[in-house]
PDB file of C-alpha atoms in Angstrom:
ATOM      1  CA  MET V 109       1.535   1.166 105.328  1.00  0.00           C
ATOM      2  CA  GLU V 110       1.500   3.630 102.515  1.00  0.00           C
ATOM      3  CA  SER V 111      -0.265   6.958 102.284  1.00  0.00           C
ATOM      4  CA  ILE V 112      -0.293   9.231  99.265  1.00  0.00           C
ATOM      5  CA  THR V 113      -1.919  12.600  98.679  1.00  0.00           C
ATOM      6  CA  LYS V 114      -2.464  13.888  95.167  1.00  0.00           C
ATOM      7  CA  HIS V 115      -3.781  17.190  93.893  1.00  0.00           C
ATOM      8  CA  ILE V 116      -5.845  17.674  90.766  1.00  0.00           C
ATOM      9  CA  SER V 117      -5.600  21.379  90.047  1.00  0.00           C
ATOM     10  CA  ASN V 118      -7.369  21.510  86.687  1.00  0.00           C
ATOM     11  CA  PRO V 119     -10.212  19.007  86.856  1.00  0.00           C
ATOM     12  CA  SER V 120     -12.340  18.386  83.815  1.00  0.00           C
ATOM     13  CA  GLN V 121     -15.985  19.380  83.813  1.00  0.00           C
ATOM     14  CA  LYS V 122     -16.891  15.676  83.907  1.00  0.00           C
ATOM     15  CA  LEU V 123     -14.864  15.158  87.048  1.00  0.00           C
ATOM     16  CA  ILE V 124     -16.512  18.147  88.711  1.00  0.00           C
ATOM     17  CA  GLU V 125     -19.899  16.750  87.726  1.00  0.00           C
ATOM     18  CA  LEU V 126     -18.885  13.401  89.219  1.00  0.00           C
ATOM     19  CA  MET V 127     -18.015  15.131  92.487  1.00  0.00           C
ATOM     20  CA  GLN V 128     -21.390  16.888  92.448  1.00  0.00           C
ATOM     21  CA  LYS V 129     -23.004  13.481  92.008  1.00  0.00           C
ATOM     22  CA  MET V 130     -21.000  12.154  94.964  1.00  0.00           C
ATOM     23  CA  GLU V 131     -22.218  15.092  97.012  1.00  0.00           C
ATOM     24  CA  ARG V 132     -25.862  14.439  96.150  1.00  0.00           C
ATOM     25  CA  GLU V 133     -25.515  10.745  96.961  1.00  0.00           C
ATOM     26  CA  LYS V 134     -23.786  11.562 100.227  1.00  0.00           C
ATOM     27  CA  ASP V 135     -26.654  13.846 101.209  1.00  0.00           C
ATOM     28  CA  GLU V 136     -29.125  11.066 100.450  1.00  0.00           C
ATOM     29  CA  ARG V 137     -27.175   8.539 102.499  1.00  0.00           C
ATOM     30  CA  ARG V 138     -26.883  10.965 105.398  1.00  0.00           C
ATOM     31  CA  GLU V 139     -30.637  11.519 105.379  1.00  0.00           C
ATOM     32  CA  LYS V 140     -31.237   7.768 105.396  1.00  0.00           C
ATOM     33  CA  LEU V 141     -28.749   7.352 108.201  1.00  0.00           C
ATOM     34  CA  ARG V 142     -30.379  10.003 110.352  1.00  0.00           C
ATOM     35  CA  ALA V 143     -33.676   8.197 109.940  1.00  0.00           C
ATOM     36  CA  LYS V 144     -32.078   5.237 111.746  1.00  0.00           C
ATOM     37  CA  VAL V 145     -30.959   7.226 114.780  1.00  0.00           C
ATOM     38  CA  ASP V 146     -33.846   6.147 116.994  1.00  0.00           C
ATOM     39  CA  LEU V 147     -33.265   2.546 116.008  1.00  0.00           C
ATOM     40  CA  TYR V 148     -29.649   2.593 117.193  1.00  0.00           C
ATOM     41  CA  PHE V 149     -29.993   5.104 120.032  1.00  0.00           C
ATOM     42  CA  PRO V 150     -33.489   4.520 121.453  1.00  0.00           C
ATOM     43  CA  ASP V 151     -32.596   6.189 124.747  1.00  0.00           C
ATOM     44  CA  ARG V 152     -31.234   9.325 123.131  1.00  0.00           C
ATOM     45  CA  ASN V 153     -32.308  12.639 124.630  1.00  0.00           C
ATOM     46  CA  LYS V 154     -34.621  14.069 121.990  1.00  0.00           C
ATOM     47  CA  ASN V 155     -34.828  17.527 123.467  1.00  0.00           C
TER      48      ASN V 155
ATOM     49  CA  MET M 135     -25.762  -3.784 100.731  1.00  0.00           C
ATOM     50  CA  GLU M 136     -25.112  -1.569 103.723  1.00  0.00           C
ATOM     51  CA  PHE M 137     -23.768  -1.973 107.226  1.00  0.00           C
ATOM     52  CA  SER M 138     -24.516   0.402 110.104  1.00  0.00           C
ATOM     53  CA  PHE M 139     -22.499   0.765 113.292  1.00  0.00           C
ATOM     54  CA  PRO M 140     -23.558   2.869 116.289  1.00  0.00           C
ATOM     55  CA  ILE M 141     -20.716   4.284 118.350  1.00  0.00           C
ATOM     56  CA  GLU M 142     -21.050   5.819 121.784  1.00  0.00           C
ATOM     57  CA  SER M 143     -18.221   7.125 123.917  1.00  0.00           C
ATOM     58  CA  GLU M 144     -18.115   7.332 127.700  1.00  0.00           C
ATOM     59  CA  ASP M 145     -18.173  11.126 127.545  1.00  0.00           C
ATOM     60  CA  GLY M 146     -21.396  11.130 125.550  1.00  0.00           C
ATOM     61  CA  TYR M 147     -20.423  11.350 121.888  1.00  0.00           C
ATOM     62  CA  LYS M 148     -22.774   9.397 119.673  1.00  0.00           C
ATOM     63  CA  TYR M 149     -21.921   8.594 116.067  1.00  0.00           C
ATOM     64  CA  LEU M 150     -23.467   6.459 113.384  1.00  0.00           C
ATOM     65  CA  ILE M 151     -21.221   5.086 110.709  1.00  0.00           C
ATOM     66  CA  GLU M 152     -22.552   3.378 107.631  1.00  0.00           C
ATOM     67  CA  LEU M 153     -20.773   1.503 104.876  1.00  0.00           C
ATOM     68  CA  THR M 154     -22.823   1.413 101.683  1.00  0.00           C
ATOM     69  CA  GLU M 155     -21.824  -0.710  98.731  1.00  0.00           C
ATOM     70  CA  GLN M 156     -21.320   1.507  95.710  1.00  0.00           C
ATOM     71  CA  THR M 157     -22.934   0.546  92.464  1.00  0.00           C
ATOM     72  CA  LEU M 158     -20.685  -0.520  89.616  1.00  0.00           C
ATOM     73  CA  ASN M 159     -21.055   2.768  87.791  1.00  0.00           C
ATOM     74  CA  PHE M 160     -19.064   4.427  90.533  1.00  0.00           C
ATOM     75  CA  LEU M 161     -17.144   6.604  88.104  1.00  0.00           C
ATOM     76  CA  GLY M 162     -19.633   6.484  85.302  1.00  0.00           C
ATOM     77  CA  VAL M 163     -17.347   4.143  83.368  1.00  0.00           C
ATOM     78  CA  PRO M 164     -16.880   0.369  83.224  1.00  0.00           C
ATOM     79  CA  PHE M 165     -14.972  -0.890  86.243  1.00  0.00           C
ATOM     80  CA  ASN M 166     -14.430  -4.622  85.968  1.00  0.00           C
ATOM     81  CA  TYR M 167     -12.470  -5.706  88.994  1.00  0.00           C
ATOM     82  CA  ASP M 168     -13.156  -8.333  91.596  1.00  0.00           C
ATOM     83  CA  VAL M 169     -13.517  -5.724  94.274  1.00  0.00           C
ATOM     84  CA  ARG M 170     -16.375  -3.972  96.002  1.00  0.00           C
ATOM     85  CA  ILE M 171     -16.349  -0.279  96.813  1.00  0.00           C
ATOM     86  CA  TYR M 172     -18.027   0.871 100.008  1.00  0.00           C
ATOM     87  CA  ASN M 173     -18.918   4.472 100.685  1.00  0.00           C
ATOM     88  CA  ILE M 174     -18.363   5.625 104.243  1.00  0.00           C
ATOM     89  CA  THR M 175     -20.948   7.925 105.810  1.00  0.00           C
ATOM     90  CA  LEU M 176     -20.179   9.248 109.264  1.00  0.00           C
ATOM     91  CA  SER M 177     -22.769  11.175 111.213  1.00  0.00           C
ATOM     92  CA  LEU M 178     -22.361  12.932 114.547  1.00  0.00           C
ATOM     93  CA  ILE M 179     -25.614  12.287 116.406  1.00  0.00           C
ATOM     94  CA  GLU M 180     -24.833  13.861 119.740  1.00  0.00           C
ATOM     95  CA  LYS M 181     -21.906  15.840 121.104  1.00  0.00           C
ATOM     96  CA  GLY M 182     -20.041  14.692 124.162  1.00  0.00           C
ATOM     97  CA  SER M 183     -18.185  16.628 126.787  1.00  0.00           C
ATOM     98  CA  LEU M 184     -14.518  15.886 126.214  1.00  0.00           C
ATOM     99  CA  THR M 185     -12.459  14.787 123.262  1.00  0.00           C
ATOM    100  CA  VAL M 186     -13.484  12.817 120.193  1.00  0.00           C
ATOM    101  CA  ASN M 187     -10.203  10.891 120.066  1.00  0.00           C
ATOM    102  CA  PRO M 188     -11.494   7.666 121.663  1.00  0.00           C
ATOM    103  CA  VAL M 189     -14.322   7.671 119.136  1.00  0.00           C
ATOM    104  CA  LEU M 190     -11.887   7.982 116.253  1.00  0.00           C
ATOM    105  CA  SER M 191     -10.077   4.882 117.466  1.00  0.00           C
ATOM    106  CA  ARG M 192     -13.336   2.966 117.606  1.00  0.00           C
ATOM    107  CA  ILE M 193     -14.203   4.085 114.092  1.00  0.00           C
ATOM    108  CA  GLY M 194     -10.745   2.878 113.124  1.00  0.00           C
ATOM    109  CA  TYR M 195     -11.443  -0.527 114.674  1.00  0.00           C
ATOM    110  CA  ILE M 196     -14.704  -0.827 112.739  1.00  0.00           C
ATOM    111  CA  LEU M 197     -13.077   0.050 109.415  1.00  0.00           C
ATOM    112  CA  SER M 198     -10.117  -2.213 110.120  1.00  0.00           C
ATOM    113  CA  ASP M 199     -12.373  -5.166 110.957  1.00  0.00           C
ATOM    114  CA  PHE M 200     -14.434  -4.527 107.858  1.00  0.00           C
ATOM    115  CA  LEU M 201     -11.347  -4.475 105.631  1.00  0.00           C
ATOM    116  CA  ASP M 202      -9.941  -7.620 107.226  1.00  0.00           C
ATOM    117  CA  GLU M 203     -13.195  -9.562 107.017  1.00  0.00           C
ATOM    118  CA  ASN M 204     -13.839  -8.512 103.415  1.00  0.00           C
ATOM    119  CA  GLY M 205     -10.558  -8.820 101.543  1.00  0.00           C
ATOM    120  CA  ASN M 206     -11.611  -7.424  98.199  1.00  0.00           C
ATOM    121  CA  VAL M 207     -12.944  -4.159  99.462  1.00  0.00           C
ATOM    122  CA  ILE M 208     -12.066  -0.521  98.895  1.00  0.00           C
ATOM    123  CA  LEU M 209     -13.378   2.047 101.351  1.00  0.00           C
ATOM    124  CA  TYR M 210     -14.219   5.441  99.882  1.00  0.00           C
ATOM    125  CA  PHE M 211     -14.819   8.633 101.806  1.00  0.00           C
ATOM    126  CA  TYR M 212     -16.068  11.752 100.042  1.00  0.00           C
ATOM    127  CA  CYS M 213     -15.671  14.795 102.275  1.00  0.00           C
ATOM    128  CA  SER M 214     -18.911  16.713 102.075  1.00  0.00           C
ATOM    129  CA  PRO M 215     -18.906  20.537 102.274  1.00  0.00           C
ATOM    130  CA  THR M 216     -22.071  20.599 104.376  1.00  0.00           C
ATOM    131  CA  ASP M 217     -21.598  21.842 107.911  1.00  0.00           C
ATOM    132  CA  HIS M 218     -24.085  19.325 109.322  1.00  0.00           C
ATOM    133  CA  ASP M 219     -23.013  16.464 111.559  1.00  0.00           C
ATOM    134  CA  ILE M 220     -19.606  17.842 112.440  1.00  0.00           C
ATOM    135  CA  GLU M 221     -18.195  19.881 115.266  1.00  0.00           C
ATOM    136  CA  ILE M 222     -15.721  22.607 114.326  1.00  0.00           C
ATOM    137  CA  ARG M 223     -14.512  24.885 117.082  1.00  0.00           C
ATOM    138  CA  PRO M 224     -15.639  28.494 116.436  1.00  0.00           C
ATOM    139  CA  ASN M 225     -12.075  29.807 116.452  1.00  0.00           C
ATOM    140  CA  ARG M 226     -10.842  27.277 113.925  1.00  0.00           C
ATOM    141  CA  ILE M 227     -10.643  28.522 110.335  1.00  0.00           C
ATOM    142  CA  ILE M 228     -11.241  25.444 108.234  1.00  0.00           C
ATOM    143  CA  THR M 229     -13.859  24.376 105.700  1.00  0.00           C
ATOM    144  CA  PRO M 230     -16.173  21.470 106.591  1.00  0.00           C
ATOM    145  CA  GLN M 231     -14.732  19.355 103.776  1.00  0.00           C
ATOM    146  CA  GLU M 232     -11.154  19.977 104.915  1.00  0.00           C
ATOM    147  CA  PHE M 233     -12.163  19.244 108.499  1.00  0.00           C
ATOM    148  CA  ARG M 234     -13.658  15.926 107.400  1.00  0.00           C
ATOM    149  CA  SER M 235     -10.533  15.175 105.395  1.00  0.00           C
ATOM    150  CA  LYS M 236      -8.298  15.730 108.421  1.00  0.00           C
ATOM    151  CA  LEU M 237     -10.675  13.652 110.535  1.00  0.00           C
ATOM    152  CA  PHE M 238     -10.422  10.791 108.082  1.00  0.00           C
ATOM    153  CA  LEU M 239      -6.629  11.079 107.986  1.00  0.00           C
ATOM    154  CA  ASN M 240      -6.597  10.828 111.772  1.00  0.00           C
ATOM    155  CA  ILE M 241      -8.682   7.679 111.560  1.00  0.00           C
ATOM    156  CA  TYR M 242      -6.349   6.238 108.949  1.00  0.00           C
ATOM    157  CA  LYS M 243      -3.314   7.001 111.109  1.00  0.00           C
ATOM    158  CA  ARG M 244      -4.907   4.989 113.879  1.00  0.00           C
ATOM    159  CA  LEU M 245      -5.473   2.140 111.448  1.00  0.00           C
ATOM    160  CA  SER M 246      -1.903   2.132 110.261  1.00  0.00           C
ATOM    161  CA  TYR M 247       0.200   3.168 113.263  1.00  0.00           C
ATOM    162  CA  LYS M 248      -1.791   1.944 116.229  1.00  0.00           C
ATOM    163  CA  PHE M 249      -3.124  -1.253 114.717  1.00  0.00           C
ATOM    164  CA  LYS M 250       0.025  -1.945 112.645  1.00  0.00           C
ATOM    165  CA  LYS M 251      -2.019  -2.868 109.621  1.00  0.00           C
ATOM    166  CA  GLU M 252      -0.698  -2.967 106.058  1.00  0.00           C
ATOM    167  CA  TYR M 253      -3.200  -0.799 104.271  1.00  0.00           C
ATOM    168  CA  PHE M 254      -2.870   1.516 101.322  1.00  0.00           C
ATOM    169  CA  HIS M 255      -4.374   4.986 101.522  1.00  0.00           C
ATOM    170  CA  ILE M 256      -4.631   7.638  98.851  1.00  0.00           C
ATOM    171  CA  SER M 257      -6.388  10.972  98.918  1.00  0.00           C
ATOM    172  CA  TYR M 258      -7.256  13.225  96.011  1.00  0.00           C
ATOM    173  CA  THR M 259      -7.693  16.934  96.506  1.00  0.00           C
ATOM    174  CA  ILE M 260      -9.587  18.454  93.608  1.00  0.00           C
ATOM    175  CA  ASN M 261      -9.685  22.178  92.949  1.00  0.00           C
ATOM    176  CA  SER M 262     -13.273  22.882  91.935  1.00  0.00           C
ATOM    177  CA  PRO M 263     -14.940  26.252  91.308  1.00  0.00           C
ATOM    178  CA  ASP M 264     -16.658  25.815  94.696  1.00  0.00           C
ATOM    179  CA  GLY M 265     -13.426  25.176  96.564  1.00  0.00           C
ATOM    180  CA  LYS M 266     -11.248  22.199  97.340  1.00  0.00           C
ATOM    181  CA  LEU M 267     -12.859  18.773  97.362  1.00  0.00           C
ATOM    182  CA  PHE M 268     -11.331  15.871  99.269  1.00  0.00           C
ATOM    183  CA  ASN M 269     -11.657  12.172  98.448  1.00  0.00           C
ATOM    184  CA  HIS M 270     -10.057   9.289 100.354  1.00  0.00           C
ATOM    185  CA  PHE M 271      -9.577   5.615  99.516  1.00  0.00           C
ATOM    186  CA  ILE M 272      -8.322   2.877 101.860  1.00  0.00           C
ATOM    187  CA  THR M 273      -7.753  -0.741 100.963  1.00  0.00           C
ATOM    188  CA  HIS M 274      -5.411  -3.642 101.572  1.00  0.00           C
ATOM    189  CA  ARG M 275      -2.046  -3.257  99.890  1.00  0.00           C
ATOM    190  CA  LYS M 276      -2.879  -6.112  97.537  1.00  0.00           C
ATOM    191  CA  ASN M 277      -5.558  -3.887  95.955  1.00  0.00           C
ATOM    192  CA  LYS M 278      -3.182  -0.983  95.348  1.00  0.00           C
ATOM    193  CA  ASN M 279      -3.109  -1.647  91.602  1.00  0.00           C
ATOM    194  CA  ILE M 280      -6.888  -1.290  91.454  1.00  0.00           C
ATOM    195  CA  ILE M 281      -6.680   2.107  93.118  1.00  0.00           C
ATOM    196  CA  GLU M 282      -4.095   3.078  90.518  1.00  0.00           C
ATOM    197  CA  GLU M 283      -6.505   2.003  87.786  1.00  0.00           C
ATOM    198  CA  LEU M 284      -9.168   4.098  89.458  1.00  0.00           C
ATOM    199  CA  GLU M 285      -6.800   7.025  89.334  1.00  0.00           C
ATOM    200  CA  VAL M 286      -6.428   6.646  85.579  1.00  0.00           C
ATOM    201  CA  LEU M 287     -10.199   6.653  85.252  1.00  0.00           C
ATOM    202  CA  ILE M 288     -10.414   9.768  87.397  1.00  0.00           C
ATOM    203  CA  HIS M 289      -7.805  11.577  85.361  1.00  0.00           C
ATOM    204  CA  ASP M 290      -9.453  10.514  82.114  1.00  0.00           C
ATOM    205  CA  LYS M 291     -12.703  12.042  83.259  1.00  0.00           C
TER     206      LYS M 291
END
């Protein structure tokens, strides 16, 4: 097993924009996922 | 392609985890490797009463099975700064993205230590104007060189 952590202290504007894109896509996926909640947890307490 | 996994613990925690295949323009540049990248989305649906640790192990099992059944796969986890779908104790001073990063590291530790699997993990912490951003990659060791190529692409951005 191998685990590495790296820091990018001076990211380019393109990299920051890429991260913003990742954030937007993550939000979209999370919304889609939440729409499936009733499918996977039909007995969930909806109160 | 996407795969969804519901997780429910005995103490009432409910999570949904989804693995979504990332399109080839993952980094906005050509990426021509025989490997598929899957984005991990983890959503807390309902809080339980005790600890989340058993749930983390089950998430670990799911990711481990997915990696083992799909050899040429890289799992990617972007730690979102939104405070939705997570549970941070009020007295804990930590950003949502850092909390998610630590959560993912805990899951990885279960993969590697508890399950004795030979995976390769790398995380990138990026200092952005909006704060630190955390990105994690996990794959089989045989795909380590591809992660290193990804790193070059990231740095060239």
